[in-house]
Short mmCIF file of C-alpha atoms and ligand atoms in Angstrom, two decimals:
data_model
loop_
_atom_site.label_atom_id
_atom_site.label_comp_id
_atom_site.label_asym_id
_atom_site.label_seq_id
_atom_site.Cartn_x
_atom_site.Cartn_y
_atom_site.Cartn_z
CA UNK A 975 -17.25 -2.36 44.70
CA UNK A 976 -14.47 -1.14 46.89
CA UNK A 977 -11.15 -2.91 46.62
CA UNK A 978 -12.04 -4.49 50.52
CA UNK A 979 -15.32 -6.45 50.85
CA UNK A 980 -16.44 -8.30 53.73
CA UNK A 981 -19.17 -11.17 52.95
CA UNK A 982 -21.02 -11.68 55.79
CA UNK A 983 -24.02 -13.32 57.42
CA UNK A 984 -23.12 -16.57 55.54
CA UNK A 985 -25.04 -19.64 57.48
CA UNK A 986 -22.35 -22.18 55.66
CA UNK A 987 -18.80 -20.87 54.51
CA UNK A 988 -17.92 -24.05 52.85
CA UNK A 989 -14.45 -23.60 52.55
CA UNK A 990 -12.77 -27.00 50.92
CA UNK A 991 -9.58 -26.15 53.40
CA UNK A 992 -7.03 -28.94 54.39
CA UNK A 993 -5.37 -31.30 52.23
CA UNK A 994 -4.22 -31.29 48.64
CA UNK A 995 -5.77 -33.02 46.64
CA UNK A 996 -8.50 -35.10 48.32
CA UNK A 997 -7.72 -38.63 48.85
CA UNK A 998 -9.92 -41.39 50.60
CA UNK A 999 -11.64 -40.07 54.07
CA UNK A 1000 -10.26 -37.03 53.44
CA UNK A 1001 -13.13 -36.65 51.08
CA UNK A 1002 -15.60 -36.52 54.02
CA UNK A 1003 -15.07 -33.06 55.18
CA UNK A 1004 -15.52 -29.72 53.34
CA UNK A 1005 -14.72 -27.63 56.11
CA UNK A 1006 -17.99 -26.04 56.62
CA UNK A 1007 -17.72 -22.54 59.13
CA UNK A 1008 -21.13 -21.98 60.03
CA UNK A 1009 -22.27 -18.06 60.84
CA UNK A 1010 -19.28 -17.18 59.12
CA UNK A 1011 -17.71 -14.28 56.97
CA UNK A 1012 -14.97 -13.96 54.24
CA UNK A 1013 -12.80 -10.79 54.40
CA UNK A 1014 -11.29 -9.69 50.70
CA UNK A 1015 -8.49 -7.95 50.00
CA UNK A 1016 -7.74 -6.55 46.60
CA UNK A 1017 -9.32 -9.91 45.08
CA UNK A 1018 -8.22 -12.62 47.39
CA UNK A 1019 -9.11 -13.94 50.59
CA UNK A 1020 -7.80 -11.79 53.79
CA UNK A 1021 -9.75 -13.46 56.22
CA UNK A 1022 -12.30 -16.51 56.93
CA UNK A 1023 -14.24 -17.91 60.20
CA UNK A 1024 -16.49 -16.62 62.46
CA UNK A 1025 -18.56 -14.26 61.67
CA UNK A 1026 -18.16 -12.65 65.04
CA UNK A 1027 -14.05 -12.55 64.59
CA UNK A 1028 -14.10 -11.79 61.19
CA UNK A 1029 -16.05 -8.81 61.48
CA UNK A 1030 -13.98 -7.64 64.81
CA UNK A 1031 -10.47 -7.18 62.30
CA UNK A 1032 -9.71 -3.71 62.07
CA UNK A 1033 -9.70 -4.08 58.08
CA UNK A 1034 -13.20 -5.70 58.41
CA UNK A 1035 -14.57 -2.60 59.71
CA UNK A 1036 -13.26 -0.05 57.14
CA UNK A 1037 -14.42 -2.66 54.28
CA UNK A 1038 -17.67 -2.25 52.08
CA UNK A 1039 -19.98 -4.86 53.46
CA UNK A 1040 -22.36 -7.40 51.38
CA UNK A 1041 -24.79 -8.69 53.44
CA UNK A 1042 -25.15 -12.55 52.31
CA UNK A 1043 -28.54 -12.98 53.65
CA UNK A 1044 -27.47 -16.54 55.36
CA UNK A 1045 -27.14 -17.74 52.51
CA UNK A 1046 -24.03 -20.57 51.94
CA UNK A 1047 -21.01 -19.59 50.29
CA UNK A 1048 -18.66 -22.25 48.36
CA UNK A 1049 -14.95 -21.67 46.30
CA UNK A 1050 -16.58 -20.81 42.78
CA UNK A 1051 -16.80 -24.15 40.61
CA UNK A 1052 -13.50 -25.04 38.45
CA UNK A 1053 -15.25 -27.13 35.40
CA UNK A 1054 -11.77 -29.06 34.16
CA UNK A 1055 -13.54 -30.75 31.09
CA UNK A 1056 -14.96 -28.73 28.82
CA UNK A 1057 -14.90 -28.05 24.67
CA UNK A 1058 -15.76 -24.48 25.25
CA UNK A 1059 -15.98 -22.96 21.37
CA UNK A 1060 -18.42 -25.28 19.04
CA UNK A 1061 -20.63 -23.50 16.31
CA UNK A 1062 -23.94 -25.45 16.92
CA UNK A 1063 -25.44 -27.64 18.59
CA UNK A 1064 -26.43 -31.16 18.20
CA UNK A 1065 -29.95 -31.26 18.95
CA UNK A 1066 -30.88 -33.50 15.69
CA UNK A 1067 -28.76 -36.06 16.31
CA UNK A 1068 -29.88 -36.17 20.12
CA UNK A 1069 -33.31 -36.67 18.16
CA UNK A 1070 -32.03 -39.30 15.70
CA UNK A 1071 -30.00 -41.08 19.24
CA UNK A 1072 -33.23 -41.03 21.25
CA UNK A 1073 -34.86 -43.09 18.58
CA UNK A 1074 -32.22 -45.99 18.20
CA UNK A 1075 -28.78 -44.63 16.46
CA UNK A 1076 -25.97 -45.24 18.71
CA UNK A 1077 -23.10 -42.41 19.54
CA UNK A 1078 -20.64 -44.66 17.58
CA UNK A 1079 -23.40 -45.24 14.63
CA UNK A 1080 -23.79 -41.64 14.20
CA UNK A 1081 -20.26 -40.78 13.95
CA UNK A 1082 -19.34 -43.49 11.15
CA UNK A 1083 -22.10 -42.06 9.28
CA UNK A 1084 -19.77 -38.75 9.22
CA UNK A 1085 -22.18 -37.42 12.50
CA UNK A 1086 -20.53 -36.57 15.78
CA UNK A 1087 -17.84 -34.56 16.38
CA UNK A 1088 -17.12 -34.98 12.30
CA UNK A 1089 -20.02 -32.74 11.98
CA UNK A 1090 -19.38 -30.46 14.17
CA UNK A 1091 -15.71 -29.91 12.62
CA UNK A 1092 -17.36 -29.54 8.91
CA UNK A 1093 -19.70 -26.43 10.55
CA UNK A 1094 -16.80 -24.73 12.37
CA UNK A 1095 -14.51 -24.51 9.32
CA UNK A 1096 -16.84 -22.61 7.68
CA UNK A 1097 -18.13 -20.85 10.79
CA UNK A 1098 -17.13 -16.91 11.03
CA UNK A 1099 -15.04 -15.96 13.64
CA UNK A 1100 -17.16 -13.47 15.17
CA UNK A 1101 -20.05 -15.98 15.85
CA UNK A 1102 -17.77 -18.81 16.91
CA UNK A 1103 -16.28 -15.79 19.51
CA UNK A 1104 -20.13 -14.76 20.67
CA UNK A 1105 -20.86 -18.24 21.03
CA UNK A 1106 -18.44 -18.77 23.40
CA UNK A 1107 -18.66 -15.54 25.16
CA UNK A 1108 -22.56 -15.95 25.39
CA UNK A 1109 -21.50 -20.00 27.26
CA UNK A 1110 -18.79 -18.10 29.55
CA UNK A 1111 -21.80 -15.63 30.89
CA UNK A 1112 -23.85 -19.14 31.33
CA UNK A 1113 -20.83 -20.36 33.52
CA UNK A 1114 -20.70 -17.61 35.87
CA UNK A 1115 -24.43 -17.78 36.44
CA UNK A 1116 -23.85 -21.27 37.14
CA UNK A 1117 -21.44 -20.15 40.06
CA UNK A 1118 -18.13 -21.52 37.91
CA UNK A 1119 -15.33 -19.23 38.00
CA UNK A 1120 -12.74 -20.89 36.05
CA UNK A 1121 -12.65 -23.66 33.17
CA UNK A 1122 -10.69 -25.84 30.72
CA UNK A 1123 -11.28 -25.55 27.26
CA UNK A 1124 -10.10 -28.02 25.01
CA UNK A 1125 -9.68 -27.24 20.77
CA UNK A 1126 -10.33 -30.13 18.57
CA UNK A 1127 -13.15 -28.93 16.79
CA UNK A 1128 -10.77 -27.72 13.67
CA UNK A 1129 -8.51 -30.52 13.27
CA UNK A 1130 -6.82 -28.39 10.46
CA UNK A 1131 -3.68 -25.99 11.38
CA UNK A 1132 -5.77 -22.90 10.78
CA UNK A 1133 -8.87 -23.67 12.73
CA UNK A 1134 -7.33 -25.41 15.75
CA UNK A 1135 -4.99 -22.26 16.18
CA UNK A 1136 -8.31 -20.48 15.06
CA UNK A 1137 -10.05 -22.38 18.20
CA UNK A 1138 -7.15 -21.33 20.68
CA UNK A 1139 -6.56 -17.89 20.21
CA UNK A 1140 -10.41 -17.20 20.34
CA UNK A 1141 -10.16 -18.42 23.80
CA UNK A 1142 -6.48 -16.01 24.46
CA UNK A 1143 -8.74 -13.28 23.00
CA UNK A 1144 -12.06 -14.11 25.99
CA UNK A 1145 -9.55 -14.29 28.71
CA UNK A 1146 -8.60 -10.36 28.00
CA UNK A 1147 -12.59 -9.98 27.66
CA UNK A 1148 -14.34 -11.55 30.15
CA UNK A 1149 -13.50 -12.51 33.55
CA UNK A 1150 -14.07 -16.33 33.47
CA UNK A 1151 -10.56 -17.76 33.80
CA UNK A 1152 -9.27 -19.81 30.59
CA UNK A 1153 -7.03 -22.56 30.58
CA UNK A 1154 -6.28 -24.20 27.96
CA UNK A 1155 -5.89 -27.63 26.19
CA UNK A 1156 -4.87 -28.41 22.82
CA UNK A 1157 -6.79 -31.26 21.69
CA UNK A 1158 -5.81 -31.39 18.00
CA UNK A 1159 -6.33 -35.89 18.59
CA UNK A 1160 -9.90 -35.69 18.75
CA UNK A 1161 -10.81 -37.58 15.91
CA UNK A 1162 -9.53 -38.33 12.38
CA UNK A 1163 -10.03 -35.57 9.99
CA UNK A 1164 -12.16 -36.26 6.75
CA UNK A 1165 -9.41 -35.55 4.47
CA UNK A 1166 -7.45 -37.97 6.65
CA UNK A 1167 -9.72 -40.60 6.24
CA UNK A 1168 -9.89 -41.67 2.62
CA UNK A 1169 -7.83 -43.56 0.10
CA UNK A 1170 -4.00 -43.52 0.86
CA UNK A 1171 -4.26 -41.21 3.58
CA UNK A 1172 -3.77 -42.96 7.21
CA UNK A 1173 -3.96 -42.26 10.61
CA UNK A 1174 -0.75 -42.73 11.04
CA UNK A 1175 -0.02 -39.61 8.64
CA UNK A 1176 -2.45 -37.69 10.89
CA UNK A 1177 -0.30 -37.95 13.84
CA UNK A 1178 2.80 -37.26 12.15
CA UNK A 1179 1.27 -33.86 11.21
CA UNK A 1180 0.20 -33.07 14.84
CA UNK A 1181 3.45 -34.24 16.12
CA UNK A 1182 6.26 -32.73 13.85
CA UNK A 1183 3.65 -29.14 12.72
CA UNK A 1184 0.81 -28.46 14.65
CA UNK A 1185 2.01 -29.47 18.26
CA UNK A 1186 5.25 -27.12 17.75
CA UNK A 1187 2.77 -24.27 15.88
CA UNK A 1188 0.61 -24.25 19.06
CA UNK A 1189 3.60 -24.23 21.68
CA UNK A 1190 5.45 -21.20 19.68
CA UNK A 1191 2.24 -18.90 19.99
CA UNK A 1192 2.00 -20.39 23.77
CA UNK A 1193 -1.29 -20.94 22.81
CA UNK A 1194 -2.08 -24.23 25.65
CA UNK A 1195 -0.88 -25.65 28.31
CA UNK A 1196 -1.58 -29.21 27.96
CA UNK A 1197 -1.98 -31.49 25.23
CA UNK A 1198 -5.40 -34.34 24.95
CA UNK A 1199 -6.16 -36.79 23.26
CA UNK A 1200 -9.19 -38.71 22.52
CA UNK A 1201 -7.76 -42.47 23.02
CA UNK A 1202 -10.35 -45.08 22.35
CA UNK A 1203 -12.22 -47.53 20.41
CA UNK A 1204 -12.27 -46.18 16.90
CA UNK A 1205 -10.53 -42.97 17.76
CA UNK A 1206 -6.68 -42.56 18.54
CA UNK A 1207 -4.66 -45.92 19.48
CA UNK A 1208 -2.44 -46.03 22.70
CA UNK A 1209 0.77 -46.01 20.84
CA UNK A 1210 -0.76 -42.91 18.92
CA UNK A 1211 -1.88 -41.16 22.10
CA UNK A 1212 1.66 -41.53 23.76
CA UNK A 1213 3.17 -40.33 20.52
CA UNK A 1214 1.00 -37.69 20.59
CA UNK A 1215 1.50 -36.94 23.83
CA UNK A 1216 5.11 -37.75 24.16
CA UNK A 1217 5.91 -34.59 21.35
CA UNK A 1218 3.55 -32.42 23.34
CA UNK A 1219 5.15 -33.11 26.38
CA UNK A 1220 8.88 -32.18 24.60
CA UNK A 1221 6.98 -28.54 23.78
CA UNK A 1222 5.99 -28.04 27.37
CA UNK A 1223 2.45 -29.53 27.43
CA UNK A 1224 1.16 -31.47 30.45
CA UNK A 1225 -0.81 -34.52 28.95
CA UNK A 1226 -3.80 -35.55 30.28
CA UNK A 1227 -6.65 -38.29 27.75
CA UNK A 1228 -9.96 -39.23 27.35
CA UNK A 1229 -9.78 -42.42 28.52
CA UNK A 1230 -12.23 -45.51 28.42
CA UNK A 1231 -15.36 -43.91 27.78
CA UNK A 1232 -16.60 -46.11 24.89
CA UNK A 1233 -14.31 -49.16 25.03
CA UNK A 1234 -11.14 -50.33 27.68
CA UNK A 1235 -8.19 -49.70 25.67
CA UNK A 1236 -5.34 -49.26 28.27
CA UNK A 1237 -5.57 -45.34 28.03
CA UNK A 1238 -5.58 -45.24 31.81
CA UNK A 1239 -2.47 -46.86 32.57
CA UNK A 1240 -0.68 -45.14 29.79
CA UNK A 1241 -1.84 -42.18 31.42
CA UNK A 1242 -0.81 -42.45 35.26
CA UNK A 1243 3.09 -43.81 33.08
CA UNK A 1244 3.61 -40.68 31.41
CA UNK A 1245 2.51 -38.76 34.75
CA UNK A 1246 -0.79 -37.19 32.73
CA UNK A 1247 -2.53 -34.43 35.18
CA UNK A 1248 -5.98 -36.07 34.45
CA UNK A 1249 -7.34 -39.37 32.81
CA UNK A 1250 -11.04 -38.53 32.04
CA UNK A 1251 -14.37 -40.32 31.52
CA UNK A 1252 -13.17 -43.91 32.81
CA UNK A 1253 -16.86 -45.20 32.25
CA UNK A 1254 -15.19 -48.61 31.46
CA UNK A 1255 -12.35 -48.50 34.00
CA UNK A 1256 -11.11 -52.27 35.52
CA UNK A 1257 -9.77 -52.52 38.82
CA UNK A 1258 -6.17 -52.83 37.65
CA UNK A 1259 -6.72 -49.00 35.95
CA UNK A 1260 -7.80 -48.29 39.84
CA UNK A 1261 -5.06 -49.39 41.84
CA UNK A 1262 -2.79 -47.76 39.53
CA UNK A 1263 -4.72 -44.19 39.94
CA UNK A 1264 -5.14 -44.84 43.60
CA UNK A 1265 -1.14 -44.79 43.65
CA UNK A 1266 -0.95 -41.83 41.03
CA UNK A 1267 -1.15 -38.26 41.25
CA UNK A 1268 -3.10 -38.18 38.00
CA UNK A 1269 -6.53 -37.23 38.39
CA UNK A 1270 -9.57 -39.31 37.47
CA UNK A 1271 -12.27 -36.65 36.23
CA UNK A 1272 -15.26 -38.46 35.71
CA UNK A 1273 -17.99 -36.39 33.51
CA UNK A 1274 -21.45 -38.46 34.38
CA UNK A 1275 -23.11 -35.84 32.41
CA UNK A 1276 -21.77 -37.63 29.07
CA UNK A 1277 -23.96 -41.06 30.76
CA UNK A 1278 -26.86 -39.13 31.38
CA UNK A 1279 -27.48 -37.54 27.90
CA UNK A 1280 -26.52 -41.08 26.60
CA UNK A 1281 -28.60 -42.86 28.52
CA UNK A 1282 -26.23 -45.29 29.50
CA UNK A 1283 -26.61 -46.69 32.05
CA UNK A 1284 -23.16 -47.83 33.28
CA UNK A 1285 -21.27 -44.70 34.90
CA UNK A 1286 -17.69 -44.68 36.32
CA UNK A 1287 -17.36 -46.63 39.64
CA UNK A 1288 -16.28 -43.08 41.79
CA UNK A 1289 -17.24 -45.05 44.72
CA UNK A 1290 -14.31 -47.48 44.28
CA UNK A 1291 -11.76 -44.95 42.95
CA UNK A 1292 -12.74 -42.77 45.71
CA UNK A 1293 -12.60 -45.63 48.98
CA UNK A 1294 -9.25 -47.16 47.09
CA UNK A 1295 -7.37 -43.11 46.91
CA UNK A 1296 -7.70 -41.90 43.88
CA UNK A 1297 -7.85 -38.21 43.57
CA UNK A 1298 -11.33 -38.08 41.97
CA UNK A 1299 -12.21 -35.04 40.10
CA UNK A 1300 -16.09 -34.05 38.55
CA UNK A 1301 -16.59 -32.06 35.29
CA UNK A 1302 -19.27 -31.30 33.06
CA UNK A 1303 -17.24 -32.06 29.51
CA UNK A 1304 -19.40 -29.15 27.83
CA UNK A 1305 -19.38 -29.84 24.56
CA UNK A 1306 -22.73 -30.70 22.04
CA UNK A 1307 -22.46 -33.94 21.04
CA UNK A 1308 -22.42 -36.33 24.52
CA UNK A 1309 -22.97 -33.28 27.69
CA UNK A 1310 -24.41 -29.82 26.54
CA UNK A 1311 -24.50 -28.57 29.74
CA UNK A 1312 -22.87 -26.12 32.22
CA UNK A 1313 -24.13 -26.71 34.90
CA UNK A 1314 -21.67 -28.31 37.96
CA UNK A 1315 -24.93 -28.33 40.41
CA UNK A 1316 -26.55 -31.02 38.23
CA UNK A 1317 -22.91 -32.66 37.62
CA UNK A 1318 -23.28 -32.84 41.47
CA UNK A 1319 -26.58 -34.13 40.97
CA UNK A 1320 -25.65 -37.06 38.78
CA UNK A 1321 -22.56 -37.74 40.85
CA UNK A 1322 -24.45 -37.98 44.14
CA UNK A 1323 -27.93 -40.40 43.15
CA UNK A 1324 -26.16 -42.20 40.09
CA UNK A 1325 -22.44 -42.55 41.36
CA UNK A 1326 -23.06 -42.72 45.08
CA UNK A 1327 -20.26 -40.10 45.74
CA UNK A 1328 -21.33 -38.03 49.23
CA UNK A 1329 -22.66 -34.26 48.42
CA UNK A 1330 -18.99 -33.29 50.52
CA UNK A 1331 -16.73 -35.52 48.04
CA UNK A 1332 -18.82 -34.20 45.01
CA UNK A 1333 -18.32 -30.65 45.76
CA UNK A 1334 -14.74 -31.45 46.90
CA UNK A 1335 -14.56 -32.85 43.12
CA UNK A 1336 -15.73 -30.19 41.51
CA UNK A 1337 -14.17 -27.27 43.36
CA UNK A 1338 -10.13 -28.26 44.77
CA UNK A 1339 -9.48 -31.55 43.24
CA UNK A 1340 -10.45 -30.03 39.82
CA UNK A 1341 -7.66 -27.30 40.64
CA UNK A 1342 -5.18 -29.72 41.40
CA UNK A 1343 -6.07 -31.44 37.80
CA UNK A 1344 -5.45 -28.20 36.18
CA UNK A 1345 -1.90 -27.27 38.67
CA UNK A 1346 -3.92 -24.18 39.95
CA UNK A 1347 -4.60 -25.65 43.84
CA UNK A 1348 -2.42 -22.96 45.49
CA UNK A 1349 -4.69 -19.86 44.03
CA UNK A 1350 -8.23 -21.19 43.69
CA UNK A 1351 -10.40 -24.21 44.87
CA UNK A 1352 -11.01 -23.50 48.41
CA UNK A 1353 -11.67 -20.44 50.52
CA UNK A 1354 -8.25 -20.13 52.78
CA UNK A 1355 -6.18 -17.09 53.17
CA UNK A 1356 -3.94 -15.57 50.20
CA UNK A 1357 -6.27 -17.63 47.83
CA UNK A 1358 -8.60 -15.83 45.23
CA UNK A 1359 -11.63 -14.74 46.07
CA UNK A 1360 -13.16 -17.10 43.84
CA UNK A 1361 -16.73 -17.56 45.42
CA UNK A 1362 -19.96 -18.94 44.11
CA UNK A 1363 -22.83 -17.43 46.86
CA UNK A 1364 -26.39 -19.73 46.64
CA UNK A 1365 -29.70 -19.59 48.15
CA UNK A 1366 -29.90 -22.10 50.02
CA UNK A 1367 -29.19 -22.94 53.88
CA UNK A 1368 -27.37 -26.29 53.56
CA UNK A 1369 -24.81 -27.09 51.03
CA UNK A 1370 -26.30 -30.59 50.90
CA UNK A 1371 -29.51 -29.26 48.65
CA UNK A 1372 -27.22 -27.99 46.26
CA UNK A 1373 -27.82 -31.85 44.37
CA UNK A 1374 -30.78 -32.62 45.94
CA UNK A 1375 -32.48 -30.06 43.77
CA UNK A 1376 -31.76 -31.12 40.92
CA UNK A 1377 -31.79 -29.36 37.93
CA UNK A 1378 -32.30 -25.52 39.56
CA UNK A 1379 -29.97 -22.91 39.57
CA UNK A 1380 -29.70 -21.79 42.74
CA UNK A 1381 -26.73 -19.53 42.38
CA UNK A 1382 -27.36 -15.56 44.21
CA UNK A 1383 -24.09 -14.67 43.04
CA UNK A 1384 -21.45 -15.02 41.29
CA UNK A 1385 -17.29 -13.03 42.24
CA UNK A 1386 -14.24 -13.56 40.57
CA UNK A 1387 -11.45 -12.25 42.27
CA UNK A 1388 -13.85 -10.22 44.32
CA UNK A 1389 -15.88 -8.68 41.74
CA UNK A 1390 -19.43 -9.90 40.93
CA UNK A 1391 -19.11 -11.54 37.65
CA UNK A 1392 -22.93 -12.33 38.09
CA UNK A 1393 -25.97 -11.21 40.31
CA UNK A 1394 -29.45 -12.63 40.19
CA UNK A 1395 -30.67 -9.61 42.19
CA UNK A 1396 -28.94 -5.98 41.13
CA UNK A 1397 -26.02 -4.92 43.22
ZN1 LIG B 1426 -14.34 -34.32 26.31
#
C-alpha cells in the first residue's frame, strides 16, 4: 500500500472523538459518522467525515483507495491488561477447577501462577519468543492494535529481565505496539517461601535489585503489583511501588479481585494510572475513583472463566465518574483469551455497561490508562491510523454476537497488519 489511503464506503466510522477520558454521560456517545471515510497520511489520520467531503480533498483523490464494503470501522482495540509471554497453558487445572478446586486451592497446592513460573524458568527462549509472537498475530486478527504486557512469570532477576526484553525484541518484529509493565510482585517465589525466608525479604530484593535492574535497561514503563488476599500486602504494594515510582515507573495494581484489601484507595493516593479487577470494590473505593484520574480496568473475562458469579459493579463506577476502562487480562490461569469483542460481550449482558461505553472502554479510556490518548484510541485528525475494520453494519452487534470474530481487517499505522480476505 501507498503511503496515502483513503477508506471509504464505511456505513459506521465510529470514531470515539470528544473528551478525554470518558466520564459519566459522556460515555453515551461514540461519535458514530455514518457513510463516512478516513483519509491516511503516512500512517495517521488526515481526514474523517463524510464520505462525500472526504473523498472531494484534493489528497483524497491522488490516494490509493480501499473500498470498505459498508462495513463499520472502529480505533483498533488497546487491550491494557494483559500477561503477554507464558510457556503453557493451563488447561488441566481449568479441568481440575471445573470439578470443585478453587483458584486459591490450586495455587496453595503450588498450582497457579506458581506453576506457570516453574515451566518458564526452564522454558527456551526461542519458544517463549514464538509463543508470544504466535498470541500478537491472534491480537491483530482480533482487531487490537496495541497492548500491555505485564512480566511476572519469572520472579527471578534473570527471567523477569528474560520476560521484558523478549517483548523489546517483538516490538522491532512485529507491528503490534508493546508497552510494558514490570510486574516482578506477582506472587511469592518458591524459594521465597520456605523456612527463614519471608516475604518481606522478597520485596527488599525487588525494591533495592530488580526494580533498579529493570529501569537501567529501560526495560518498562510502569511497575504492578498483585495486592491481595494471600498475595502482596498494602504496605508491600506501596513499597513496591513507591521504589518503582523513584526509577520512573507509573504504578498501577491488581486490586480486589479475590478479597477487599484497601488496594484501591492506595492506588488513586499514590496517583496509580490504573487499579484493575475491582470484583470486590465497596462504594467508598468508588467515590474515591469517581474523583481520581486513575483508571478502573475491569477484566470480566477473569469472572467468566471462573465462574463467578459476582463481577465488578461498572454500572456504578460508570453513573458515579469513574474513568472505566475494559481489558481482557490475557494470561492462562484466570482469562486465556484475546479477544476484546467477547470482553465487550461480557461487559454488555453481565455488567450492564451500554455497547457505546464498552467500546469507549476498550478503545480511548484504555489509552488514557496507558498515557497514549493523544496518538491512538479514537479516529480524529493527527492520530494513528490505528483501525480495526468489521463485517458488520452496526457497531452494536459487535457484543451481541458473541463469541465470533467478526474482524475484515486489521491496520496499524495504515498498514494491514491482518486481512481475512487477501489484499
Ligand atoms: Zn492480571
Amino acid at each position: 500500500m501507498s503511503a496515502s489511503l483513503l477508506l471509504t464506503h464505511c456505513t459506521q466510522i465510529v470514531t470515539l472523538r470528544g473528551a478525554v477520558p470518558r466520564r459519566g454521560a459522556a460515555f453515551a456517545d461514540p461519535g458514530v459518522i455514518r457513510d463516512g471515510a478516513v483519509l491516511i497520511l503516512e500512517g495517521n489520520i488526515a481526514a474523517v467525515g463524510p464520505r462525500g467531503k472526504v473523498e472531494a480533498l484534493p489528497e483524497a483523490r491522488r490516494a490509493e483507495k480501499l473500498d470498505a464494503g459498508g462495513r463499520i470501522v472502529l480505533p483498533g482495540f488497546v487491550d491494557s491488561h494483559t500477561h503477554l509471554i507464558f510457556p503453557a497453558s493451563r488447561a488441566a487445572e481449568y479441568e481440575e477447577r471445573i470439578a470443585g478446586t478453587s483458584y486459591e486451592e490450586l495455587a496453595h497446592k503450588g498450582g497457579g501462577i506458581l506453576s506457570t513460573v516453574r515451566k518458564l524458568r526452564r522454558a527456551p527462549r526461542e519458544a517463549l519468543k514464538k509463543r508470544a509472537n504466535d498470541a500478537l498475530q491472534r491480537f491483530a486478527e482480533h482487531g487490537t492494535t496495541t497492548i500491555e504486557a505485564k512480566s511476572g512469570y519469572g520472579l527471578d532477576a534473570a527471567s523477569e529481565l528474560t520476560i521484558l526484553k523478549l517483548q523489546h525484541e517483538l516490538r522491532k518484529t512485529q507491528p503490534i505496539e508493546i508497552v510494558s509493565t514490570f510486574l516482578g510482585a506477582h506472587a511469592f517465589p518458591p524459594e521465597y517461601r520456605g523456612a527463614g525466608k519471608r516475604g518481606d525479604d522478597y520485596v527488599e530484593f525487588l525494591v533495592h535489585k530488580l526494580i533498579p535492574a529493570v529501569t537501567r535497561e529501560g526495560l518498562a514503563e510502569f511497575c504492578d503489583v498483585f495486592c491481595d488476599r494471600g498475595a502482596f500486602t498494602s504496605k508491600q504494594a506501596r513499597k513496591i511501588l513507591t521504589a518503582g515510582r523513584a526509577c520512573g515507573l507509573v504504578p498501577r495494581l491488581h486490586a480486589e479481585q479475590l478479597a477487599h484489601t484497601g488496594a484501591t484507595q492506595l492506588g488513586v493516593a499514590l496517583h496509580a494510572a490504573s487499579c484493575d479487577h475491582l470484583d470486590k470494590i465497596d462504594r467508598a473505593d468508588i467515590r474515591a475513583l469517581a474523583k481520581s484520574d486513575t483508571v478502573a480496568t475491569l477484566l470480566p473475562g477473569c469472572c467468566f472463566h471462573l465462574g463467578l458469579a459476582r463481577y465488578a459493579p461498572a454500572r456504578v463506577l460508570i453513573d458515579d465518574g469513574a474513568i472505566v476502562a475494559l481489558a481482557t487480562d490475557y494470561n492462562p490461569g484466570t482469562s486465556p483469551t484475546l479477544s476484546m469483542a467477547m470482553i465487550l460481550s461480557l461487559a454488555c449482558t453481565q455488567m450492564r455497561m451500554s455497547p457505546a461505553e464498552g467500546l469507549a472502554a476498550a478503545t480511548i479510556n484504555a489509552a488514557f490508562a496507558l498515557g497514549r490518548h493523544k496518538q491512538i484510541g479514537s479516529i480524529e485528525v493527527g492520530k494513528f491510523a490505528d483501525l480495526a475494520l468489521f463485517d458488520l453494519d452496526d457497531y452494536r452487534e459487535i457484543p451481541y454476537y458473541f463469541g465470533v470474530n467478526h474482524v475484515w481487517l486489521t491496520l496499524k499505522r495504515g498498514k494491514p497488519i491482518y486481512s481475512r480476505s487477501p489484499q
